[in-house]
Coordinates of C-alpha atoms and ligand atoms in Angstrom, one line a residue:
X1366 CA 19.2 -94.6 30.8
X1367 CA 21.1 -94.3 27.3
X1368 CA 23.5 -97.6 28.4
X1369 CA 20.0 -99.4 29.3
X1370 CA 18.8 -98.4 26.0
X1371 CA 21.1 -99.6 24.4
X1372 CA 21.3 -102.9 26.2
X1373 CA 18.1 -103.3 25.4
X1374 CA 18.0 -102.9 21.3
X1375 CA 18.0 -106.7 19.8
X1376 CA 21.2 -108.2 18.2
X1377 CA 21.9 -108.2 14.7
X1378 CA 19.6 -111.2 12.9
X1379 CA 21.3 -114.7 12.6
X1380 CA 20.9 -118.5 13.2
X1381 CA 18.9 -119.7 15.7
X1382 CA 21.5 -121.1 18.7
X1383 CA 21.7 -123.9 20.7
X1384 CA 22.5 -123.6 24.5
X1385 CA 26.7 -123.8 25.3
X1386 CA 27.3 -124.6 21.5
X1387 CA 25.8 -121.3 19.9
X1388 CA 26.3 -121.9 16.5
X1389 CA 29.1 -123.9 16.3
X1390 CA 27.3 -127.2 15.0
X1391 CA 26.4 -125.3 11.8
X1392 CA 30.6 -124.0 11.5
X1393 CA 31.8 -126.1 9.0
X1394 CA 35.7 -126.7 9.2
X1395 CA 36.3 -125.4 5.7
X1396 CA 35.5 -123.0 3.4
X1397 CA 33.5 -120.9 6.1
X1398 CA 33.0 -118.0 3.9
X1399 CA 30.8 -119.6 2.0
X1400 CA 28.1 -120.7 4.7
X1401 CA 28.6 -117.2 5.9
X1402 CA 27.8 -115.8 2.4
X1403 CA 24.7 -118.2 2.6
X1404 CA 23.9 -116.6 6.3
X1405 CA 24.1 -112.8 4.8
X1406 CA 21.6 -114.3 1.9
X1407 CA 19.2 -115.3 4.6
X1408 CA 20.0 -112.7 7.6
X1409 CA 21.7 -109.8 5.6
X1410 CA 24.7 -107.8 5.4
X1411 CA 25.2 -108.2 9.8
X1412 CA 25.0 -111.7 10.8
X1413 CA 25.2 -112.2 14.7
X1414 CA 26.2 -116.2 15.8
X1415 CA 27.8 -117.2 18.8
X1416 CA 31.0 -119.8 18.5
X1417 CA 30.7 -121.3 22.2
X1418 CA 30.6 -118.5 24.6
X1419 CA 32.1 -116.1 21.9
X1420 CA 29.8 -113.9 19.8
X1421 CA 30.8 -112.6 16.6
X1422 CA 29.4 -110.6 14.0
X1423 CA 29.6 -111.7 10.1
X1424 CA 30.6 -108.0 7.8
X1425 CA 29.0 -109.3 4.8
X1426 CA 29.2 -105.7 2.2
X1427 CA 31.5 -103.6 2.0
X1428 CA 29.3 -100.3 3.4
X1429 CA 28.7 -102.1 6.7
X1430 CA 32.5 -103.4 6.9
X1431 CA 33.5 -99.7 6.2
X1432 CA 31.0 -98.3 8.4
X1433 CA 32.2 -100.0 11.8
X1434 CA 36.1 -101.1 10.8
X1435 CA 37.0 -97.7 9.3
X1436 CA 34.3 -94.6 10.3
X1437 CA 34.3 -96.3 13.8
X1438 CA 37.8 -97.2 13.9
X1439 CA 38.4 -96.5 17.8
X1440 CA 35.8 -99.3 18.4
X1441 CA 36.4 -102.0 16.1
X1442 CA 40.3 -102.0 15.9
X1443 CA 41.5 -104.5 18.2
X1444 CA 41.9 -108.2 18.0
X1445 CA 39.7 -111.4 19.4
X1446 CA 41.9 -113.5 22.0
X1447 CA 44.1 -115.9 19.7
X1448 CA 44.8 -118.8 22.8
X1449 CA 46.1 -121.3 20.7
X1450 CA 48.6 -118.5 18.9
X1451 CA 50.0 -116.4 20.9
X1452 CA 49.8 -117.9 24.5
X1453 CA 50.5 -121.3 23.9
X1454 CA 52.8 -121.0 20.8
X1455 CA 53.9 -118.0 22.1
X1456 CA 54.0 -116.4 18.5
X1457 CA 52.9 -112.7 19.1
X1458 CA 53.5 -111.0 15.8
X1459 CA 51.4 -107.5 15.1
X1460 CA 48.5 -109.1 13.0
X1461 CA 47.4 -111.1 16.1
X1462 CA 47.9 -108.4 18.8
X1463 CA 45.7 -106.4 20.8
X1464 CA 44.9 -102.5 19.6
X1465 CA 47.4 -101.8 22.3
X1466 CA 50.6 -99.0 22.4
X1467 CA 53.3 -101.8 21.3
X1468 CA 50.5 -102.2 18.4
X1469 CA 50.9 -98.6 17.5
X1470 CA 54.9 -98.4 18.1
X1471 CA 55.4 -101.4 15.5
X1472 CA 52.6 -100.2 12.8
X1473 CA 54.7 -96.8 13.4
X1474 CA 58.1 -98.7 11.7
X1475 CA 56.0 -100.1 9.0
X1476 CA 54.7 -96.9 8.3
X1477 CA 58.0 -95.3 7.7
X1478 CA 59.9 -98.2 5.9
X1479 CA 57.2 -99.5 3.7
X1480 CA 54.8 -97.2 3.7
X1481 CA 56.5 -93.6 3.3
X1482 CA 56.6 -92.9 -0.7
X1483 CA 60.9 -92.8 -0.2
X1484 CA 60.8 -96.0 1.5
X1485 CA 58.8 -97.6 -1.4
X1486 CA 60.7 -96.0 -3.9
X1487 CA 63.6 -97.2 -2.8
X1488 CA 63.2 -100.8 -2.9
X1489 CA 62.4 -100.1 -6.7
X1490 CA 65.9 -101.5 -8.1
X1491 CA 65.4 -104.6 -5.8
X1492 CA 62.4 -104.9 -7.0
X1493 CA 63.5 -104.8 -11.1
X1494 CA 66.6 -107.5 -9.7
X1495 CA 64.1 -110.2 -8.3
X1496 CA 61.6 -110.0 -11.3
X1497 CA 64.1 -110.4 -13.3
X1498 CA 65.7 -113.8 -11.9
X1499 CA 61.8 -114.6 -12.2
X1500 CA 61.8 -114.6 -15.4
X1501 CA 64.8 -116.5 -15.9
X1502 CA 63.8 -118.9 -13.6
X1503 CA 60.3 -119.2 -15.8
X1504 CA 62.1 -119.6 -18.9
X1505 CA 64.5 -122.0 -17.6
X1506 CA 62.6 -124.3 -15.3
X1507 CA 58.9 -123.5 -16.2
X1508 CA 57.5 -126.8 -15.4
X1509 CA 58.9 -126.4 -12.2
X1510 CA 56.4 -122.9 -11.8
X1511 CA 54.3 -123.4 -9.3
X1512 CA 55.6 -127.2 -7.5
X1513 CA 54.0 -127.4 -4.4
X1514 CA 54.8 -123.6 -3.5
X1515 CA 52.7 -123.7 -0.5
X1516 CA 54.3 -123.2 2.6
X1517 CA 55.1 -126.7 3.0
X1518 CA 57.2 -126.3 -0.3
X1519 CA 60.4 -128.0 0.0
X1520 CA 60.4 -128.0 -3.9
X1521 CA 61.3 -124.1 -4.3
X1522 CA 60.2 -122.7 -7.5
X1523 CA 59.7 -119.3 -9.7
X1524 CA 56.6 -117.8 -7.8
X1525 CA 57.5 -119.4 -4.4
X1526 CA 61.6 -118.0 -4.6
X1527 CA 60.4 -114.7 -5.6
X1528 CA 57.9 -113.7 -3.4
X1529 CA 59.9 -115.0 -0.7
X1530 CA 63.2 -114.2 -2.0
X1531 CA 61.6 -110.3 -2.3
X1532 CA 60.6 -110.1 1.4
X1533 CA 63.4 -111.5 2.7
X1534 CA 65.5 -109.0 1.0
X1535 CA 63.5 -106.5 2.7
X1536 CA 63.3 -107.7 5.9
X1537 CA 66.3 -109.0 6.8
X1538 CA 69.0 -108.1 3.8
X1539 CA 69.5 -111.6 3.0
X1540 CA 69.6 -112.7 -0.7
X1541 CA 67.6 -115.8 -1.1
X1542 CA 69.7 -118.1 -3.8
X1543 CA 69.3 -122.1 -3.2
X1544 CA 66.9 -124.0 -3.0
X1545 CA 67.4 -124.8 0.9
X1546 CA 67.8 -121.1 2.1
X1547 CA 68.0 -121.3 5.9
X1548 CA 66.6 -118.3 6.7
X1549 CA 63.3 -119.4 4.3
X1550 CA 63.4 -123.1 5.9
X1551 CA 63.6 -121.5 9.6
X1552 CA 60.0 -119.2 8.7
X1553 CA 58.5 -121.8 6.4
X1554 CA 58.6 -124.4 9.3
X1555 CA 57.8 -122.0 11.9
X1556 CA 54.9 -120.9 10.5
X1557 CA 53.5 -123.7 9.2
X1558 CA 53.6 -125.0 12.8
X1559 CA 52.6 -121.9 14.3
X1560 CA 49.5 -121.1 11.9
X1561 CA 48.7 -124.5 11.8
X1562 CA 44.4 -124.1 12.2
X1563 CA 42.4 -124.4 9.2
X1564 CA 40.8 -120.9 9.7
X1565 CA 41.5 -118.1 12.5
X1566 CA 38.2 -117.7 13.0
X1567 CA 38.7 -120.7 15.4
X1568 CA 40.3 -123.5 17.4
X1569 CA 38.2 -124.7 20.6
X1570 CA 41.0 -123.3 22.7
X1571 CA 40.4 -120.0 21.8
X1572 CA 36.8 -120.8 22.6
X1573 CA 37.6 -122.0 25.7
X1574 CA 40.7 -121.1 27.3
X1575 CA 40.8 -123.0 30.5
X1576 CA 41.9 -125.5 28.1
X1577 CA 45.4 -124.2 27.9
X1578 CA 46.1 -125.5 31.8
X1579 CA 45.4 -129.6 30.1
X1580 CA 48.1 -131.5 31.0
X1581 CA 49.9 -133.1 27.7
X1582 CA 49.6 -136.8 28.8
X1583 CA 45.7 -136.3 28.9
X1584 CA 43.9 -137.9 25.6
X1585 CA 42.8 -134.6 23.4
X1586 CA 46.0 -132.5 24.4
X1587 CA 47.0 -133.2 21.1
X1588 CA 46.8 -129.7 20.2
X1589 CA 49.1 -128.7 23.3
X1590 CA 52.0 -130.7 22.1
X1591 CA 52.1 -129.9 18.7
X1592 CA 52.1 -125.9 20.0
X1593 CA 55.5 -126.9 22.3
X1594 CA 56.7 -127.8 18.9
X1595 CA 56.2 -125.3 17.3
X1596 CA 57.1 -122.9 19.8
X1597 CA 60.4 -123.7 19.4
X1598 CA 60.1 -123.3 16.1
X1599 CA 59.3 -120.1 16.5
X1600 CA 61.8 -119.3 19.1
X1601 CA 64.6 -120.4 15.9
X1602 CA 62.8 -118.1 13.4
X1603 CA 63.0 -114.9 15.2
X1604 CA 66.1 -115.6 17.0
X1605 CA 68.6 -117.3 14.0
X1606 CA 68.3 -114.8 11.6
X1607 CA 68.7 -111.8 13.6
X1608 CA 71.6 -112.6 15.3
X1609 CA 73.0 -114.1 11.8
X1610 CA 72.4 -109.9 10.8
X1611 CA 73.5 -108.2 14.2
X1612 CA 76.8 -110.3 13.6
X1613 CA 76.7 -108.8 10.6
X1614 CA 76.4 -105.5 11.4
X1615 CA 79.0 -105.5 13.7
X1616 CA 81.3 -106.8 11.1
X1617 CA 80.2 -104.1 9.1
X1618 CA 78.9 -105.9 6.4
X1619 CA 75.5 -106.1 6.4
X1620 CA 73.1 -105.0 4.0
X1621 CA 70.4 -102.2 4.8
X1622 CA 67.2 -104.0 5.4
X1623 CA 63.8 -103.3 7.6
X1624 CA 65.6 -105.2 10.3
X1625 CA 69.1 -102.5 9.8
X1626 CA 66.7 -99.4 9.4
X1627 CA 65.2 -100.4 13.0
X1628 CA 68.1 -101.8 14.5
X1629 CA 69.8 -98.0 13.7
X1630 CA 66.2 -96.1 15.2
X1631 CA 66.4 -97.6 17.7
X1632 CA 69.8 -96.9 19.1
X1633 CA 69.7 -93.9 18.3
X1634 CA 68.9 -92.5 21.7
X1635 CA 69.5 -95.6 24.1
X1636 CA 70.5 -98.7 24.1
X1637 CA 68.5 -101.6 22.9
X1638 CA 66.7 -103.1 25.8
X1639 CA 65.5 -107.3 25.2
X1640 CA 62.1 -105.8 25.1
X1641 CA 62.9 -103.8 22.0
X1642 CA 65.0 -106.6 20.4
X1643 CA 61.6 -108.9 21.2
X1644 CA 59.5 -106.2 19.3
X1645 CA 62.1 -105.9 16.8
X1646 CA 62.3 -110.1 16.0
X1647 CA 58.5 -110.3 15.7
X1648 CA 58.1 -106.7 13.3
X1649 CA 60.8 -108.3 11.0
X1650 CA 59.6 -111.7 10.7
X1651 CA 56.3 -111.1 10.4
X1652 CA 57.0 -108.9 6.9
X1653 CA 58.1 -112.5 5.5
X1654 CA 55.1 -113.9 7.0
X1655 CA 52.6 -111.5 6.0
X1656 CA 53.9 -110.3 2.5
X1657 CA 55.6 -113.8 0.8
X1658 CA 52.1 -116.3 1.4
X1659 CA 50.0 -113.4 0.1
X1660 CA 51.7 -112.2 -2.9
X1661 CA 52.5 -116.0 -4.1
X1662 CA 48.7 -116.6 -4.2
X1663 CA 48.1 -113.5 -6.4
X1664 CA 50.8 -114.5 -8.7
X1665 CA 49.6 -117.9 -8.8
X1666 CA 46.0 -116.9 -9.4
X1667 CA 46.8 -114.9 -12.1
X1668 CA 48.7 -117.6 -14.0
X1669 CA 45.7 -119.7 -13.1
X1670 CA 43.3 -117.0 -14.8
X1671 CA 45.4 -116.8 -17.7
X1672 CA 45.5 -120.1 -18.5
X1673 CA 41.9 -120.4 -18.4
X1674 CA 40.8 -117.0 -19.9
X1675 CA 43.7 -117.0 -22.8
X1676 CA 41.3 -114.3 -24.9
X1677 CA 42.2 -111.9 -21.5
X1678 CA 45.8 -112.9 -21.6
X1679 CA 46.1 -111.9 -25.6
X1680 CA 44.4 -108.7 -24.7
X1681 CA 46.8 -107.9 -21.7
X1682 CA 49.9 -108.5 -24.4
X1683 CA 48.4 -106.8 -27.5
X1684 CA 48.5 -103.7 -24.6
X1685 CA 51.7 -104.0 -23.3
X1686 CA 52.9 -104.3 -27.0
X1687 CA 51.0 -101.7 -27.7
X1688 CA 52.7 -99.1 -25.1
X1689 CA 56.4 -100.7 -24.0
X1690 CA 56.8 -102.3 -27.4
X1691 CA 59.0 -105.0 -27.5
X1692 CA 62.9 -103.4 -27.1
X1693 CA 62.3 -102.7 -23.3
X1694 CA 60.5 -104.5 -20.1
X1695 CA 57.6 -102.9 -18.6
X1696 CA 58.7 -100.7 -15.6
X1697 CA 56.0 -99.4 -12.8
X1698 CA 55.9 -95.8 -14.5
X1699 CA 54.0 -97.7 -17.4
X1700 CA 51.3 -98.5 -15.0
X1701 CA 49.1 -95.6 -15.9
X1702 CA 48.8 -96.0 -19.6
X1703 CA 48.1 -99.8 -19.3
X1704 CA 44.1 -99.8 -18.2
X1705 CA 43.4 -103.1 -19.5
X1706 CA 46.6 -105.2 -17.4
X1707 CA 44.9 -102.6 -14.7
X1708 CA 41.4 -104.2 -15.0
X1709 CA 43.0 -107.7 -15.0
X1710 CA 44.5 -107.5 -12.0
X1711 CA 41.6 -105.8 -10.2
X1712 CA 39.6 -109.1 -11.5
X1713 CA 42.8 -111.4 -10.1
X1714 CA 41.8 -109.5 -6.3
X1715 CA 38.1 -110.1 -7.0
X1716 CA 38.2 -113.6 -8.2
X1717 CA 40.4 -115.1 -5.5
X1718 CA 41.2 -112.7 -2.5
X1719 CA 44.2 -113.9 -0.3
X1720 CA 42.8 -113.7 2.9
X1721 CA 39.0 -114.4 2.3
X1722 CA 37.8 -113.6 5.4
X1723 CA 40.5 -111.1 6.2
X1724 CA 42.2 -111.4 10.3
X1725 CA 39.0 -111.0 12.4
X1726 CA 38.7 -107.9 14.5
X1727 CA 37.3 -107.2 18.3
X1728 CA 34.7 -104.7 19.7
X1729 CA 36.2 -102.6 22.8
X1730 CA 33.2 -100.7 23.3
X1731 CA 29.4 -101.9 23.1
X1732 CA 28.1 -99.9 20.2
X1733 CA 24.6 -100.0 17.9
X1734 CA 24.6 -99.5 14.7
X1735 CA 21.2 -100.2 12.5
X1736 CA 19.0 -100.3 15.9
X1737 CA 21.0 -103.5 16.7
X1738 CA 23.2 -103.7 19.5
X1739 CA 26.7 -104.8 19.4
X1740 CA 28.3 -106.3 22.6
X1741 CA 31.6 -105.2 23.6
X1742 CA 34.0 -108.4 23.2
X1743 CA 32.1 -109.5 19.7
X1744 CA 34.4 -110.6 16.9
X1745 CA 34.3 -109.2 13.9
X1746 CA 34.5 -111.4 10.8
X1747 CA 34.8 -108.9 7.7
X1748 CA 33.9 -111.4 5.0
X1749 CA 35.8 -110.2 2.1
X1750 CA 35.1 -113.2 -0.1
X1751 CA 31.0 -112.4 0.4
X1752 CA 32.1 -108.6 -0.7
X1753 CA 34.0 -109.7 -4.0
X1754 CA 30.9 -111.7 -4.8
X1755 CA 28.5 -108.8 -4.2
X1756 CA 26.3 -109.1 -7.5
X1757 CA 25.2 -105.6 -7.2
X1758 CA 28.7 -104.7 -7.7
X1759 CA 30.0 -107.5 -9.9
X1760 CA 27.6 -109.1 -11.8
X1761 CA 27.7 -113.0 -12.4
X1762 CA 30.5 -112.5 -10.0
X1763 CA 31.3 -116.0 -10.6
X1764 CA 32.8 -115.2 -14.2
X1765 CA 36.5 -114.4 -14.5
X1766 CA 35.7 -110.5 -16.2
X1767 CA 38.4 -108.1 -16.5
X1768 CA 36.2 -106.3 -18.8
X1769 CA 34.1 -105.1 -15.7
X1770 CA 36.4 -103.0 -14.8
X1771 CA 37.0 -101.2 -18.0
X1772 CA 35.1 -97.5 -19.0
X1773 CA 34.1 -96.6 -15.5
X1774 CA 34.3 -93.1 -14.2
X1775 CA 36.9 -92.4 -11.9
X1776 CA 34.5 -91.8 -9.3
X1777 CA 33.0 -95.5 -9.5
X1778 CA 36.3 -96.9 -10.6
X1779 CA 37.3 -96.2 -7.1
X1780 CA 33.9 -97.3 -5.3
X1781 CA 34.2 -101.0 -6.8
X1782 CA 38.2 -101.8 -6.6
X1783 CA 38.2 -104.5 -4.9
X1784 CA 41.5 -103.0 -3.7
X1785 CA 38.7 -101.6 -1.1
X1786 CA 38.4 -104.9 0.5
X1787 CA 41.1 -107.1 -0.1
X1788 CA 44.0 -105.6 2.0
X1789 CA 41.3 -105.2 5.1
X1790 CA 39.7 -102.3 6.6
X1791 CA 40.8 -99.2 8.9
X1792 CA 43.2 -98.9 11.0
X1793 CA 44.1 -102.2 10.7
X1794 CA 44.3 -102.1 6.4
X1795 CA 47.2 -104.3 5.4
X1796 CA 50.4 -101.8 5.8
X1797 CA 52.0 -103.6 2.8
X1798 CA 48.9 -103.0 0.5
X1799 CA 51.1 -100.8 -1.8
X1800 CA 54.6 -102.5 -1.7
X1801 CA 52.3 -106.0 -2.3
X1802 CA 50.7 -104.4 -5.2
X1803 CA 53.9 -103.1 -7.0
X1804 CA 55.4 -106.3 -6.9
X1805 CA 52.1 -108.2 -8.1
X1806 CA 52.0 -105.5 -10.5
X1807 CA 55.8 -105.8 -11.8
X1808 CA 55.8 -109.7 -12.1
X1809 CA 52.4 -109.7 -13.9
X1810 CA 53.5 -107.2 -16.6
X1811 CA 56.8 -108.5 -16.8
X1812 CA 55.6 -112.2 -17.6
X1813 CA 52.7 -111.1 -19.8
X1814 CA 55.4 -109.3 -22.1
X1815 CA 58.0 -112.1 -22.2
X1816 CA 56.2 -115.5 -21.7
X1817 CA 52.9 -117.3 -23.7
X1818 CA 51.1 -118.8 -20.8
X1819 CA 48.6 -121.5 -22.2
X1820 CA 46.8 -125.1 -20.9
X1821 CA 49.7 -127.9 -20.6
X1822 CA 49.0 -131.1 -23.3
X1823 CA 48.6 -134.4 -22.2
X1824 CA 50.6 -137.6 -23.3
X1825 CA 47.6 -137.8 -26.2
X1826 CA 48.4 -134.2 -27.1
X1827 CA 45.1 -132.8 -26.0
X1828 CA 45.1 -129.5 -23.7
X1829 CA 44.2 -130.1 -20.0
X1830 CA 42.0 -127.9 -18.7
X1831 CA 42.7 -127.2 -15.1
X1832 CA 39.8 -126.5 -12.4
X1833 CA 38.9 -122.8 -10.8
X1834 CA 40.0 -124.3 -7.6
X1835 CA 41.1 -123.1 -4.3
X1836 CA 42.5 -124.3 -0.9
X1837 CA 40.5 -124.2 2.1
X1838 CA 41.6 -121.9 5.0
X1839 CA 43.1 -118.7 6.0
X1840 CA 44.3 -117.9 3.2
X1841 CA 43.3 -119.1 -0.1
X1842 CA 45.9 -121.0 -2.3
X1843 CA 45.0 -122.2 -6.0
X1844 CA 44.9 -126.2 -6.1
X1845 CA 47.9 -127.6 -8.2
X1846 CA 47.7 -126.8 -12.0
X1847 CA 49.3 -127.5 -14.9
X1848 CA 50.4 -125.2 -17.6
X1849 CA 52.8 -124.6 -20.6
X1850 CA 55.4 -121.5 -20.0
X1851 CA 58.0 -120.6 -22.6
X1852 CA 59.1 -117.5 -24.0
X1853 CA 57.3 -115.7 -26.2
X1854 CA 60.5 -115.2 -29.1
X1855 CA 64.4 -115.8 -28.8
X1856 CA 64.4 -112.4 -29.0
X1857 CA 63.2 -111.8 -25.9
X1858 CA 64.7 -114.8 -24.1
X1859 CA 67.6 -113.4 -25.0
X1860 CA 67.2 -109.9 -23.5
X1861 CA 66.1 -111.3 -20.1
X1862 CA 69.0 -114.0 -20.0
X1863 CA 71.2 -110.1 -20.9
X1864 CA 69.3 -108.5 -18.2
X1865 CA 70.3 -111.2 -15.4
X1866 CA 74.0 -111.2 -17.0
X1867 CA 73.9 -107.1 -15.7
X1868 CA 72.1 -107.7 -12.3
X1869 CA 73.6 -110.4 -10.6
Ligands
HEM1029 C1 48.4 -109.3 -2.2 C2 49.0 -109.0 -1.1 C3 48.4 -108.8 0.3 C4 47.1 -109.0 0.7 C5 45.9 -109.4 -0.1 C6 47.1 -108.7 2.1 C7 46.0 -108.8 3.0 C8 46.0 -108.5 4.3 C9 44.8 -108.5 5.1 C10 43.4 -108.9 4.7 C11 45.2 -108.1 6.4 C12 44.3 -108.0 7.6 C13 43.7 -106.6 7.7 C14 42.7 -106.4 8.8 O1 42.8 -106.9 9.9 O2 41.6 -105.7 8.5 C15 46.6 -107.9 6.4 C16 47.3 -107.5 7.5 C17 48.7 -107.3 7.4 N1 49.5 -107.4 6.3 FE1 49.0 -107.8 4.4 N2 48.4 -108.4 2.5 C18 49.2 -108.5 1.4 C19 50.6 -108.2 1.4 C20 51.4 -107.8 2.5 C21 52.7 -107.5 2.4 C22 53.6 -107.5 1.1 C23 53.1 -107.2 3.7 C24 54.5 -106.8 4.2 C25 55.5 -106.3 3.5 C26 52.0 -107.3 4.5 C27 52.0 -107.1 5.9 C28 50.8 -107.1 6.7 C29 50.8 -106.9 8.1 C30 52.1 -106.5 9.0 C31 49.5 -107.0 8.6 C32 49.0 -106.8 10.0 C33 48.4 -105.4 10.2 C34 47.8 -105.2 11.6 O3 47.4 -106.1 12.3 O4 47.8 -104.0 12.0 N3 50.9 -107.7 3.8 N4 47.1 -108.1 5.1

């Protein structure tokens, strides 16, 4: 009687639906957080719609997307059906797989090596290295900062080579140094291929998965092709680089990495089986997949905010001045007595989150929450960009307001970082949350102590005032910008070209 019940209780409000299509005529194909932040205007915080025969429910606060992703965790934990990803690309990396035990076994290894306070500690000195060779490369080459640093980068530049450089130091040991890194070109390609849809909320295959079995010669099968592409693609990403590092573990000269530590667990008790090495491939790549795109767009969005907000920017300096003086570089045990750099970085999350829509989510179990039901097999679209807007939380959440941020309590401190949101909810939260935010952290302090960042001049001299703009899609880069980067003295020049003498 309780399942009828249930059954019965009406779905969450939404758009009216058409028959087969649902809602899919009033999808647009970009920037789909935006018409679902107009839905939760009209509908409110739970938005049902249908995509085809898939339903899907639209998180649009942060108390409902805490309520089901993270009090209801054993529900809402698994992942929609990604066709197009995993089954025809055959790219089956932990973000996109089921709630499942191989789940569990490779969010176990992140756990320990980036999660564990020693794990994260210990990648400290790397950490100092690689910020340091960004600041050299900022000094020497900073109209060269951002160039086309999106995935598709050829062009490899500051923010681009250290994010990636960073994770791929982690992952796989490998020190990134030129321009055409193999091990960067074999992801960058890969994944561009792989991850080529504009949003994962959807691509018609997922919707309708009998369209997998298409032959390729038949007009439409477009998409089909361009997956055997970048299947291969794939195939050289997870396979080049690791045996590049098993060779080198057997010649006893490889350096310890995420892919060493696992590679040692491992074999420990038995041998390595091709299923483990499979599980090991995809845990490994996907740390460069996951962490370099993610951390690049923070950096870049903070240069962007900086150069548009330079009253913020003199603040953060007249801080660190304040507190490191100018003899040393900011370290991370700093953090705590620089609130204002703090605040401005909190701002950076709020005004452009990474992943504005976050990965979607799936519901095992038919559940009701608000005297709505919720089918079992609804995806779950937590709309983080909608929760960063929240003007109950931010005000004018359109402005660019460190300031926000500043005076609160530590109790409502907590309840507004939009560290709450950004990195995703429950028990699938972003395990690189922390190691992401020490490195955004490190850069950031580092650059605003040793670099003026202001608006480029044009050939006439006047400043150019670059746009709040942002890229369409999964994740959500700035649009190219131009700005003016040099050092803030010789003084300090000098002490980071001394610093890079020492470390390399
Ligand atoms: C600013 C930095 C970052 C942001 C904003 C971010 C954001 C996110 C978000 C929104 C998710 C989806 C969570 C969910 O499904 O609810 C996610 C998942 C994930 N992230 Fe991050 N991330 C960042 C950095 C990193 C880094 C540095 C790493 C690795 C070292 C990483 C590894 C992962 C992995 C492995 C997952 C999949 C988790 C799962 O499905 O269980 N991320 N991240």
């Amino acid at each position: 009687r309780y399942l009828n019940h249930k059954r019965t209780l009406p779905l969450p409000p939404g758009p009216s639906r058409l028959p087969l299509v649902g809602n899919v005529h009033q999808l647009p194909l970009q920037y789909q957080q935006r018409t679902f932040t107009e839905w939760g205007k009209q509908y409110g915080e739970i938005v049902f719609a249908k995509f085809f025969v898939r339903p899907a429910i639209i998180l649009n606060s942060l108390e409902v997307a805490q309520d089901l992703m993270e009090k209801r965790g054993s529900k809402y934990s698994d992942r929609p059906r990604f066709v197009l990803i995993n089954e025809l690309v055959r790219f089956k990396p932990m973000v996109f797989m089921s709630y499942t035990d191989e789940w569990r076994r490779q969010r176990k290894w992140y756990q320990t090596a980036i999660q564990a306070r020693n794990a994260i500690d210990s990648y400290l000195p790397l950490q100092r290295r690689e910020t340091n060779k960004f600041l050299l490369d900022l000094i020497q080459t900073p109209q060269a900062f951002e160039n086309h640093v999106k995935r598709h980068a050829q062009a490899f530049l500051p923010c681009c080579r250290f994010s990636a450089a960073m994770m791929m130091e982690i992952a796989y040991g490998h020190s990134v140094s030129s321009v055409d890194d193999e091990f960067v070109k074999f992801a960058d390609n890969a994944l561009t291929g792989a991850i080529e849809a504009d949003s994962l909320v959807a691509t018609l295959v997922d919707f309708f998965p009998f369209l997998r079995h298409i032959p390729t010669w038949m007009p439409g099968s477009g998409f089909k092709r361009r997956a055997f592409i970048a299947r291969q693609r794939v195939r050289e990403m997870l396979d080049t680089p690791y045996d590049k590092v098993r060779r080198e573990v057997a010649a006893g000269t490889a350096k310890p990495s995420f892919l060493t530590y696992l590679l040692d667990e491992l074999s420990k008790d038995n041998e390595i089986t091709p299923e483990d090495q499979e599980s090991i491939k995809y845990a490994v790549c996907l740390m460069y997949g996951a962490g370099s795109d993610t951390t690049i767009i923070t950096l870049l969005s903070f240069l962007l905010a900086m150069v548009l907000h330079p009253e913020v920017y003199r603040k953060a300096q007249a801080e660190i001045d304040r507190v490191v003086g100018s003899e040393r570089l900011p370290e991370l045990e700093d953090r705590p007595s620089l609130p204002y750099l703090e605040c401005v970085l909190k701002e950076v999350y709020r005004w452009n989150p990474p992943a504005p829509l976050g990965v979607p989510h799936n519901v095992t179990h038919g559940d009701v929450y608000r005297d709505h039901y919720i089918p079992k097999g609804t995806m779950v679209i937590g709309n983080i960009w909608a929760m960063t807007r929240d003007p109950s939380m931010y005000p004018d959440p359109d402005t660019f307001l460190p300031e926000r941020f500043e005076n609160l309590d530590s109790e409502t401190a907590e309840q507004c970082s939009p560290h709450r949101m950004v990195f995703g909810f429950g028990r699938r939260l972003c395990p690189g949350k922390q190691l992401g935010d020490y490195i955004i952290w490190l850069a950031a302090a580092n650059m605003i102590a040793t670099l003026d960042i202001c608006k480029a001049r044009n050939a006439s001299g006047e400043e150019i005032t670059p746009e709040a703009a942002f890229d369409s899609g999964a994740v959500s880069h700035p649009k190219h910008f131009e700005c003016d980067i040099h050092p803030r003295s010789q003084k300090v020049a000098d002490m980071v070209v001394q610093l890079n003498a020492h470390t390399t």
